[in-house]
Amino acid sequence: MTKPFDLIATGTGASGAAASCRKAGWKAAVVDNLPFGGICALRGCFPKEVLVGVAQALDRTRRTRGKEDVFNRILGAHLIVRRRTKWSASSRWPSRNG
């Protein structure tokens, strides 16, 4: 028996992507022989990444304090806005391509 799917996620660590695609109307399936959640959720790499990310953001903030004007001139505030907008637009990819 054959069943057509738009997306088959191997492992439940990718279930968020599968859920987004399913919400957008795609026919999605998740295949995994391990407990639901995937290795990162069950073994802790997501919490580690969150804590490391926060520590890095705090470190960058402390090191750039007083240099905001230089940062804006070098990088350009318009690039930051564009980058955020581009990422936000790409996060809606499944619903636009349903």
PDB file of N, CA and C in Angstrom:
ATOM      1  N   MET A   1       0.832  -1.170   0.000  1.00  0.00           N
ATOM      2  CA  MET A   1       0.000   0.000   0.000  1.00  0.00           C
ATOM      3  C   MET A   1       0.890   1.251   0.000  1.00  0.00           C
ATOM      4  N   THR A   2       0.553   2.208  -0.835  1.00  0.00           N
ATOM      5  CA  THR A   2       1.308   3.450  -0.951  1.00  0.00           C
ATOM      6  C   THR A   2       0.463   4.607  -0.435  1.00  0.00           C
ATOM      7  N   LYS A   3       1.096   5.461   0.376  1.00  0.00           N
ATOM      8  CA  LYS A   3       0.404   6.653   0.876  1.00  0.00           C
ATOM      9  C   LYS A   3       1.234   7.873   0.510  1.00  0.00           C
ATOM     10  N   PRO A   4       0.676   8.821  -0.229  1.00  0.00           N
ATOM     11  CA  PRO A   4       1.440  10.017  -0.599  1.00  0.00           C
ATOM     12  C   PRO A   4       1.490  11.038   0.548  1.00  0.00           C
ATOM     13  N   PHE A   5       2.658  11.610   0.765  1.00  0.00           N
ATOM     14  CA  PHE A   5       2.852  12.665   1.756  1.00  0.00           C
ATOM     15  C   PHE A   5       3.627  13.805   1.113  1.00  0.00           C
ATOM     16  N   ASP A   6       3.356  15.019   1.570  1.00  0.00           N
ATOM     17  CA  ASP A   6       4.133  16.177   1.134  1.00  0.00           C
ATOM     18  C   ASP A   6       5.444  16.266   1.905  1.00  0.00           C
ATOM     19  N   LEU A   7       5.444  15.758   3.152  1.00  0.00           N
ATOM     20  CA  LEU A   7       6.632  15.814   3.999  1.00  0.00           C
ATOM     21  C   LEU A   7       6.661  14.593   4.901  1.00  0.00           C
ATOM     22  N   ILE A   8       7.812  13.926   4.973  1.00  0.00           N
ATOM     23  CA  ILE A   8       8.029  12.850   5.939  1.00  0.00           C
ATOM     24  C   ILE A   8       9.244  13.240   6.761  1.00  0.00           C
ATOM     25  N   ALA A   9       9.027  13.473   8.065  1.00  0.00           N
ATOM     26  CA  ALA A   9      10.108  13.859   8.971  1.00  0.00           C
ATOM     27  C   ALA A   9      10.643  12.603   9.641  1.00  0.00           C
ATOM     28  N   THR A  10      11.939  12.380   9.514  1.00  0.00           N
ATOM     29  CA  THR A  10      12.573  11.242  10.158  1.00  0.00           C
ATOM     30  C   THR A  10      13.034  11.682  11.534  1.00  0.00           C
ATOM     31  N   GLY A  11      12.380  11.169  12.564  1.00  0.00           N
ATOM     32  CA  GLY A  11      12.697  11.555  13.934  1.00  0.00           C
ATOM     33  C   GLY A  11      11.767  12.648  14.408  1.00  0.00           C
ATOM     34  N   THR A  12      11.364  12.561  15.665  1.00  0.00           N
ATOM     35  CA  THR A  12      10.410  13.536  16.192  1.00  0.00           C
ATOM     36  C   THR A  12      11.064  14.834  16.616  1.00  0.00           C
ATOM     37  N   GLY A  13      12.370  14.922  16.529  1.00  0.00           N
ATOM     38  CA  GLY A  13      13.020  16.200  16.794  1.00  0.00           C
ATOM     39  C   GLY A  13      12.586  17.242  15.774  1.00  0.00           C
ATOM     40  N   ALA A  14      12.194  16.805  14.607  1.00  0.00           N
ATOM     41  CA  ALA A  14      11.738  17.707  13.540  1.00  0.00           C
ATOM     42  C   ALA A  14      10.219  17.842  13.532  1.00  0.00           C
ATOM     43  N   SER A  15       9.554  17.408  14.590  1.00  0.00           N
ATOM     44  CA  SER A  15       8.091  17.421  14.596  1.00  0.00           C
ATOM     45  C   SER A  15       7.524  18.829  14.520  1.00  0.00           C
ATOM     46  N   GLY A  16       8.275  19.829  14.976  1.00  0.00           N
ATOM     47  CA  GLY A  16       7.810  21.205  14.855  1.00  0.00           C
ATOM     48  C   GLY A  16       7.655  21.608  13.401  1.00  0.00           C
ATOM     49  N   ALA A  17       8.616  21.212  12.570  1.00  0.00           N
ATOM     50  CA  ALA A  17       8.527  21.503  11.136  1.00  0.00           C
ATOM     51  C   ALA A  17       7.361  20.743  10.523  1.00  0.00           C
ATOM     52  N   ALA A  18       7.195  19.492  10.920  1.00  0.00           N
ATOM     53  CA  ALA A  18       6.092  18.690  10.395  1.00  0.00           C
ATOM     54  C   ALA A  18       4.753  19.297  10.801  1.00  0.00           C
ATOM     55  N   ALA A  19       4.651  19.764  12.050  1.00  0.00           N
ATOM     56  CA  ALA A  19       3.406  20.372  12.524  1.00  0.00           C
ATOM     57  C   ALA A  19       3.102  21.660  11.762  1.00  0.00           C
ATOM     58  N   SER A  20       4.115  22.471  11.487  1.00  0.00           N
ATOM     59  CA  SER A  20       3.915  23.711  10.730  1.00  0.00           C
ATOM     60  C   SER A  20       3.412  23.412   9.328  1.00  0.00           C
ATOM     61  N   CYS A  21       4.017  22.423   8.703  1.00  0.00           N
ATOM     62  CA  CYS A  21       3.604  22.057   7.348  1.00  0.00           C
ATOM     63  C   CYS A  21       2.192  21.491   7.352  1.00  0.00           C
ATOM     64  N   ARG A  22       1.869  20.693   8.354  1.00  0.00           N
ATOM     65  CA  ARG A  22       0.529  20.120   8.444  1.00  0.00           C
ATOM     66  C   ARG A  22      -0.506  21.230   8.628  1.00  0.00           C
ATOM     67  N   LYS A  23      -0.181  22.209   9.464  1.00  0.00           N
ATOM     68  CA  LYS A  23      -1.082  23.337   9.687  1.00  0.00           C
ATOM     69  C   LYS A  23      -1.303  24.113   8.394  1.00  0.00           C
ATOM     70  N   ALA A  24      -0.287  24.140   7.531  1.00  0.00           N
ATOM     71  CA  ALA A  24      -0.386  24.847   6.253  1.00  0.00           C
ATOM     72  C   ALA A  24      -1.141  24.030   5.212  1.00  0.00           C
ATOM     73  N   GLY A  25      -1.606  22.847   5.602  1.00  0.00           N
ATOM     74  CA  GLY A  25      -2.381  22.031   4.681  1.00  0.00           C
ATOM     75  C   GLY A  25      -1.608  20.913   4.016  1.00  0.00           C
ATOM     76  N   TRP A  26      -0.348  20.769   4.344  1.00  0.00           N
ATOM     77  CA  TRP A  26       0.443  19.679   3.783  1.00  0.00           C
ATOM     78  C   TRP A  26       0.058  18.379   4.472  1.00  0.00           C
ATOM     79  N   LYS A  27       0.235  17.281   3.774  1.00  0.00           N
ATOM     80  CA  LYS A  27       0.056  15.966   4.379  1.00  0.00           C
ATOM     81  C   LYS A  27       1.427  15.547   4.901  1.00  0.00           C
ATOM     82  N   ALA A  28       1.570  15.510   6.246  1.00  0.00           N
ATOM     83  CA  ALA A  28       2.875  15.270   6.857  1.00  0.00           C
ATOM     84  C   ALA A  28       2.845  14.029   7.739  1.00  0.00           C
ATOM     85  N   ALA A  29       3.977  13.336   7.793  1.00  0.00           N
ATOM     86  CA  ALA A  29       4.134  12.157   8.651  1.00  0.00           C
ATOM     87  C   ALA A  29       5.460  12.256   9.388  1.00  0.00           C
ATOM     88  N   VAL A  30       5.486  11.675  10.593  1.00  0.00           N
ATOM     89  CA  VAL A  30       6.711  11.615  11.390  1.00  0.00           C
ATOM     90  C   VAL A  30       7.016  10.147  11.650  1.00  0.00           C
ATOM     91  N   VAL A  31       8.262   9.742  11.390  1.00  0.00           N
ATOM     92  CA  VAL A  31       8.689   8.357  11.595  1.00  0.00           C
ATOM     93  C   VAL A  31       9.827   8.352  12.606  1.00  0.00           C
ATOM     94  N   ASP A  32       9.656   7.588  13.693  1.00  0.00           N
ATOM     95  CA  ASP A  32      10.706   7.511  14.715  1.00  0.00           C
ATOM     96  C   ASP A  32      10.513   6.247  15.537  1.00  0.00           C
ATOM     97  N   ASN A  33      11.607   5.573  15.868  1.00  0.00           N
ATOM     98  CA  ASN A  33      11.513   4.379  16.701  1.00  0.00           C
ATOM     99  C   ASN A  33      11.912   4.674  18.146  1.00  0.00           C
ATOM    100  N   LEU A  34      12.234   5.932  18.446  1.00  0.00           N
ATOM    101  CA  LEU A  34      12.613   6.353  19.794  1.00  0.00           C
ATOM    102  C   LEU A  34      11.461   7.130  20.427  1.00  0.00           C
ATOM    103  N   PRO A  35      11.523   7.407  21.737  1.00  0.00           N
ATOM    104  CA  PRO A  35      10.455   8.187  22.379  1.00  0.00           C
ATOM    105  C   PRO A  35      10.277   9.553  21.718  1.00  0.00           C
ATOM    106  N   PHE A  36       9.042  10.052  21.752  1.00  0.00           N
ATOM    107  CA  PHE A  36       8.707  11.318  21.121  1.00  0.00           C
ATOM    108  C   PHE A  36       9.531  12.458  21.701  1.00  0.00           C
ATOM    109  N   GLY A  37      10.023  13.326  20.844  1.00  0.00           N
ATOM    110  CA  GLY A  37      10.757  14.504  21.272  1.00  0.00           C
ATOM    111  C   GLY A  37      12.134  14.614  20.659  1.00  0.00           C
ATOM    112  N   GLY A  38      12.725  13.502  20.284  1.00  0.00           N
ATOM    113  CA  GLY A  38      14.055  13.543  19.688  1.00  0.00           C
ATOM    114  C   GLY A  38      15.151  13.642  20.734  1.00  0.00           C
ATOM    115  N   ILE A  39      16.366  13.428  20.306  1.00  0.00           N
ATOM    116  CA  ILE A  39      17.502  13.388  21.224  1.00  0.00           C
ATOM    117  C   ILE A  39      17.714  14.725  21.923  1.00  0.00           C
ATOM    118  N   CYS A  40      17.603  15.827  21.203  1.00  0.00           N
ATOM    119  CA  CYS A  40      17.860  17.132  21.831  1.00  0.00           C
ATOM    120  C   CYS A  40      16.862  17.412  22.950  1.00  0.00           C
ATOM    121  N   ALA A  41      15.592  17.185  22.701  1.00  0.00           N
ATOM    122  CA  ALA A  41      14.587  17.464  23.728  1.00  0.00           C
ATOM    123  C   ALA A  41      14.718  16.516  24.913  1.00  0.00           C
ATOM    124  N   LEU A  42      15.050  15.265  24.646  1.00  0.00           N
ATOM    125  CA  LEU A  42      15.134  14.275  25.725  1.00  0.00           C
ATOM    126  C   LEU A  42      16.469  14.284  26.448  1.00  0.00           C
ATOM    127  N   ARG A  43      17.538  14.635  25.765  1.00  0.00           N
ATOM    128  CA  ARG A  43      18.877  14.541  26.355  1.00  0.00           C
ATOM    129  C   ARG A  43      19.488  15.893  26.715  1.00  0.00           C
ATOM    130  N   GLY A  44      18.851  16.985  26.301  1.00  0.00           N
ATOM    131  CA  GLY A  44      19.274  18.264  26.822  1.00  0.00           C
ATOM    132  C   GLY A  44      20.050  19.209  25.940  1.00  0.00           C
ATOM    133  N   CYS A  45      20.182  18.978  24.642  1.00  0.00           N
ATOM    134  CA  CYS A  45      20.970  19.941  23.872  1.00  0.00           C
ATOM    135  C   CYS A  45      20.201  21.243  23.651  1.00  0.00           C
ATOM    136  N   PHE A  46      18.862  21.225  23.604  1.00  0.00           N
ATOM    137  CA  PHE A  46      18.117  22.478  23.475  1.00  0.00           C
ATOM    138  C   PHE A  46      18.307  23.369  24.696  1.00  0.00           C
ATOM    139  N   PRO A  47      18.128  22.841  25.921  1.00  0.00           N
ATOM    140  CA  PRO A  47      18.377  23.709  27.079  1.00  0.00           C
ATOM    141  C   PRO A  47      19.804  24.253  27.097  1.00  0.00           C
ATOM    142  N   LYS A  48      20.772  23.426  26.712  1.00  0.00           N
ATOM    143  CA  LYS A  48      22.165  23.883  26.681  1.00  0.00           C
ATOM    144  C   LYS A  48      22.311  25.022  25.681  1.00  0.00           C
ATOM    145  N   GLU A  49      21.723  24.872  24.499  1.00  0.00           N
ATOM    146  CA  GLU A  49      21.831  25.905  23.473  1.00  0.00           C
ATOM    147  C   GLU A  49      21.187  27.206  23.934  1.00  0.00           C
ATOM    148  N   VAL A  50      20.067  27.105  24.636  1.00  0.00           N
ATOM    149  CA  VAL A  50      19.396  28.308  25.132  1.00  0.00           C
ATOM    150  C   VAL A  50      20.281  29.018  26.147  1.00  0.00           C
ATOM    151  N   LEU A  51      20.831  28.266  27.097  1.00  0.00           N
ATOM    152  CA  LEU A  51      21.681  28.881  28.121  1.00  0.00           C
ATOM    153  C   LEU A  51      22.941  29.484  27.512  1.00  0.00           C
ATOM    154  N   VAL A  52      23.558  28.779  26.577  1.00  0.00           N
ATOM    155  CA  VAL A  52      24.762  29.302  25.925  1.00  0.00           C
ATOM    156  C   VAL A  52      24.414  30.553  25.121  1.00  0.00           C
ATOM    157  N   GLY A  53      23.284  30.524  24.423  1.00  0.00           N
ATOM    158  CA  GLY A  53      22.863  31.686  23.639  1.00  0.00           C
ATOM    159  C   GLY A  53      22.636  32.917  24.499  1.00  0.00           C
ATOM    160  N   VAL A  54      22.004  32.733  25.650  1.00  0.00           N
ATOM    161  CA  VAL A  54      21.772  33.855  26.566  1.00  0.00           C
ATOM    162  C   VAL A  54      23.100  34.388  27.087  1.00  0.00           C
ATOM    163  N   ALA A  55      24.001  33.484  27.473  1.00  0.00           N
ATOM    164  CA  ALA A  55      25.314  33.908  27.975  1.00  0.00           C
ATOM    165  C   ALA A  55      26.083  34.688  26.908  1.00  0.00           C
ATOM    166  N   GLN A  56      26.025  34.223  25.656  1.00  0.00           N
ATOM    167  CA  GLN A  56      26.721  34.924  24.574  1.00  0.00           C
ATOM    168  C   GLN A  56      26.112  36.303  24.330  1.00  0.00           C
ATOM    169  N   ALA A  57      24.785  36.393  24.369  1.00  0.00           N
ATOM    170  CA  ALA A  57      24.128  37.687  24.163  1.00  0.00           C
ATOM    171  C   ALA A  57      24.502  38.673  25.268  1.00  0.00           C
ATOM    172  N   LEU A  58      24.520  38.196  26.511  1.00  0.00           N
ATOM    173  CA  LEU A  58      24.920  39.070  27.620  1.00  0.00           C
ATOM    174  C   LEU A  58      26.367  39.522  27.467  1.00  0.00           C
ATOM    175  N   ASP A  59      27.235  38.607  27.067  1.00  0.00           N
ATOM    176  CA  ASP A  59      28.645  38.948  26.879  1.00  0.00           C
ATOM    177  C   ASP A  59      28.815  39.999  25.786  1.00  0.00           C
ATOM    178  N   ARG A  60      28.130  39.811  24.667  1.00  0.00           N
ATOM    179  CA  ARG A  60      28.217  40.786  23.569  1.00  0.00           C
ATOM    180  C   ARG A  60      27.689  42.153  24.004  1.00  0.00           C
ATOM    181  N   THR A  61      26.591  42.137  24.766  1.00  0.00           N
ATOM    182  CA  THR A  61      26.016  43.394  25.241  1.00  0.00           C
ATOM    183  C   THR A  61      27.003  44.135  26.129  1.00  0.00           C
ATOM    184  N   ARG A  62      27.630  43.414  27.038  1.00  0.00           N
ATOM    185  CA  ARG A  62      28.600  44.051  27.941  1.00  0.00           C
ATOM    186  C   ARG A  62      29.793  44.602  27.171  1.00  0.00           C
ATOM    187  N   ARG A  63      30.269  43.845  26.181  1.00  0.00           N
ATOM    188  CA  ARG A  63      31.467  44.279  25.452  1.00  0.00           C
ATOM    189  C   ARG A  63      31.196  45.417  24.484  1.00  0.00           C
ATOM    190  N   THR A  64      29.953  45.597  24.055  1.00  0.00           N
ATOM    191  CA  THR A  64      29.648  46.667  23.098  1.00  0.00           C
ATOM    192  C   THR A  64      29.040  47.892  23.765  1.00  0.00           C
ATOM    193  N   ARG A  65      28.862  47.860  25.069  1.00  0.00           N
ATOM    194  CA  ARG A  65      28.282  49.003  25.778  1.00  0.00           C
ATOM    195  C   ARG A  65      29.105  50.264  25.497  1.00  0.00           C
ATOM    196  N   GLY A  66      28.423  51.320  25.088  1.00  0.00           N
ATOM    197  CA  GLY A  66      29.100  52.572  24.784  1.00  0.00           C
ATOM    198  C   GLY A  66      29.591  52.662  23.349  1.00  0.00           C
ATOM    199  N   LYS A  67      29.407  51.609  22.568  1.00  0.00           N
ATOM    200  CA  LYS A  67      29.899  51.604  21.185  1.00  0.00           C
ATOM    201  C   LYS A  67      28.755  51.500  20.182  1.00  0.00           C
ATOM    202  N   GLU A  68      27.539  51.799  20.621  1.00  0.00           N
ATOM    203  CA  GLU A  68      26.375  51.632  19.750  1.00  0.00           C
ATOM    204  C   GLU A  68      26.475  52.469  18.478  1.00  0.00           C
ATOM    205  N   ASP A  69      26.960  53.697  18.603  1.00  0.00           N
ATOM    206  CA  ASP A  69      27.059  54.575  17.441  1.00  0.00           C
ATOM    207  C   ASP A  69      28.023  54.000  16.406  1.00  0.00           C
ATOM    208  N   VAL A  70      29.143  53.493  16.859  1.00  0.00           N
ATOM    209  CA  VAL A  70      30.120  52.881  15.950  1.00  0.00           C
ATOM    210  C   VAL A  70      29.508  51.653  15.294  1.00  0.00           C
ATOM    211  N   PHE A  71      28.816  50.835  16.076  1.00  0.00           N
ATOM    212  CA  PHE A  71      28.181  49.626  15.553  1.00  0.00           C
ATOM    213  C   PHE A  71      27.178  49.969  14.458  1.00  0.00           C
ATOM    214  N   ASN A  72      26.327  50.973  14.701  1.00  0.00           N
ATOM    215  CA  ASN A  72      25.323  51.355  13.712  1.00  0.00           C
ATOM    216  C   ASN A  72      25.958  51.891  12.435  1.00  0.00           C
ATOM    217  N   ARG A  73      27.056  52.630  12.561  1.00  0.00           N
ATOM    218  CA  ARG A  73      27.720  53.153  11.364  1.00  0.00           C
ATOM    219  C   ARG A  73      28.398  52.042  10.579  1.00  0.00           C
ATOM    220  N   ILE A  74      28.987  51.075  11.267  1.00  0.00           N
ATOM    221  CA  ILE A  74      29.697  49.998  10.569  1.00  0.00           C
ATOM    222  C   ILE A  74      28.714  49.028   9.926  1.00  0.00           C
ATOM    223  N   LEU A  75      27.766  48.519  10.712  1.00  0.00           N
ATOM    224  CA  LEU A  75      26.839  47.512  10.206  1.00  0.00           C
ATOM    225  C   LEU A  75      25.641  48.143   9.522  1.00  0.00           C
ATOM    226  N   GLY A  76      25.150  49.216  10.077  1.00  0.00           N
ATOM    227  CA  GLY A  76      23.992  49.894   9.510  1.00  0.00           C
ATOM    228  C   GLY A  76      22.707  49.330  10.087  1.00  0.00           C
ATOM    229  N   ALA A  77      21.939  50.184  10.729  1.00  0.00           N
ATOM    230  CA  ALA A  77      20.691  49.742  11.348  1.00  0.00           C
ATOM    231  C   ALA A  77      19.731  49.173  10.311  1.00  0.00           C
ATOM    232  N   HIS A  78      19.771  49.694   9.082  1.00  0.00           N
ATOM    233  CA  HIS A  78      18.867  49.191   8.045  1.00  0.00           C
ATOM    234  C   HIS A  78      19.136  47.717   7.733  1.00  0.00           C
ATOM    235  N   LEU A  79      20.382  47.266   7.872  1.00  0.00           N
ATOM    236  CA  LEU A  79      20.687  45.855   7.632  1.00  0.00           C
ATOM    237  C   LEU A  79      20.099  44.972   8.716  1.00  0.00           C
ATOM    238  N   ILE A  80      20.091  45.458   9.942  1.00  0.00           N
ATOM    239  CA  ILE A  80      19.515  44.681  11.038  1.00  0.00           C
ATOM    240  C   ILE A  80      18.019  44.517  10.816  1.00  0.00           C
ATOM    241  N   VAL A  81      17.333  45.587  10.448  1.00  0.00           N
ATOM    242  CA  VAL A  81      15.900  45.518  10.185  1.00  0.00           C
ATOM    243  C   VAL A  81      15.639  44.564   9.032  1.00  0.00           C
ATOM    244  N   ARG A  82      16.432  44.635   7.973  1.00  0.00           N
ATOM    245  CA  ARG A  82      16.256  43.753   6.822  1.00  0.00           C
ATOM    246  C   ARG A  82      16.459  42.301   7.227  1.00  0.00           C
ATOM    247  N   ARG A  83      17.471  42.036   8.035  1.00  0.00           N
ATOM    248  CA  ARG A  83      17.752  40.668   8.453  1.00  0.00           C
ATOM    249  C   ARG A  83      16.587  40.109   9.265  1.00  0.00           C
ATOM    250  N   ARG A  84      16.060  40.894  10.195  1.00  0.00           N
ATOM    251  CA  ARG A  84      14.934  40.428  11.003  1.00  0.00           C
ATOM    252  C   ARG A  84      13.710  40.187  10.135  1.00  0.00           C
ATOM    253  N   THR A  85      13.446  41.084   9.201  1.00  0.00           N
ATOM    254  CA  THR A  85      12.299  40.939   8.323  1.00  0.00           C
ATOM    255  C   THR A  85      12.452  39.706   7.447  1.00  0.00           C
ATOM    256  N   LYS A  86      13.658  39.499   6.920  1.00  0.00           N
ATOM    257  CA  LYS A  86      13.898  38.345   6.053  1.00  0.00           C
ATOM    258  C   LYS A  86      13.685  37.049   6.826  1.00  0.00           C
ATOM    259  N   TRP A  87      14.177  36.968   8.086  1.00  0.00           N
ATOM    260  CA  TRP A  87      14.000  35.758   8.874  1.00  0.00           C
ATOM    261  C   TRP A  87      12.531  35.539   9.182  1.00  0.00           C
ATOM    262  N   SER A  88      11.813  36.601   9.549  1.00  0.00           N
ATOM    263  CA  SER A  88      10.397  36.470   9.873  1.00  0.00           C
ATOM    264  C   SER A  88       9.618  35.981   8.666  1.00  0.00           C
ATOM    265  N   ALA A  89       9.969  36.484   7.499  1.00  0.00           N
ATOM    266  CA  ALA A  89       9.281  36.055   6.283  1.00  0.00           C
ATOM    267  C   ALA A  89       9.568  34.592   5.986  1.00  0.00           C
ATOM    268  N   SER A  90      10.803  34.140   6.214  1.00  0.00           N
ATOM    269  CA  SER A  90      11.132  32.749   5.908  1.00  0.00           C
ATOM    270  C   SER A  90      10.496  31.793   6.900  1.00  0.00           C
ATOM    271  N   SER A  91      10.147  32.252   8.107  1.00  0.00           N
ATOM    272  CA  SER A  91       9.528  31.364   9.086  1.00  0.00           C
ATOM    273  C   SER A  91       8.089  31.036   8.694  1.00  0.00           C
ATOM    274  N   ARG A  92       7.517  31.783   7.762  1.00  0.00           N
ATOM    275  CA  ARG A  92       6.166  31.494   7.280  1.00  0.00           C
ATOM    276  C   ARG A  92       6.191  30.720   5.960  1.00  0.00           C
ATOM    277  N   TRP A  93       7.324  30.149   5.616  1.00  0.00           N
ATOM    278  CA  TRP A  93       7.486  29.450   4.348  1.00  0.00           C
ATOM    279  C   TRP A  93       6.443  28.358   4.120  1.00  0.00           C
ATOM    280  N   PRO A  94       6.160  27.458   5.087  1.00  0.00           N
ATOM    281  CA  PRO A  94       5.189  26.395   4.810  1.00  0.00           C
ATOM    282  C   PRO A  94       3.804  26.921   4.471  1.00  0.00           C
ATOM    283  N   SER A  95       3.323  27.961   5.175  1.00  0.00           N
ATOM    284  CA  SER A  95       1.976  28.456   4.904  1.00  0.00           C
ATOM    285  C   SER A  95       1.886  29.136   3.540  1.00  0.00           C
ATOM    286  N   ARG A  96       2.980  29.762   3.096  1.00  0.00           N
ATOM    287  CA  ARG A  96       2.972  30.407   1.779  1.00  0.00           C
ATOM    288  C   ARG A  96       3.085  29.388   0.654  1.00  0.00           C
ATOM    289  N   ASN A  97       3.656  28.234   0.938  1.00  0.00           N
ATOM    290  CA  ASN A  97       3.903  27.250  -0.116  1.00  0.00           C
ATOM    291  C   ASN A  97       3.031  26.015   0.043  1.00  0.00           C
ATOM    292  N   GLY A  98       1.918  26.168   0.743  1.00  0.00           N
ATOM    293  CA  GLY A  98       1.029  25.056   1.046  1.00  0.00           C
ATOM    294  C   GLY A  98       0.467  24.462  -0.176  1.00  0.00           C
TER     295      GLY A  98
END
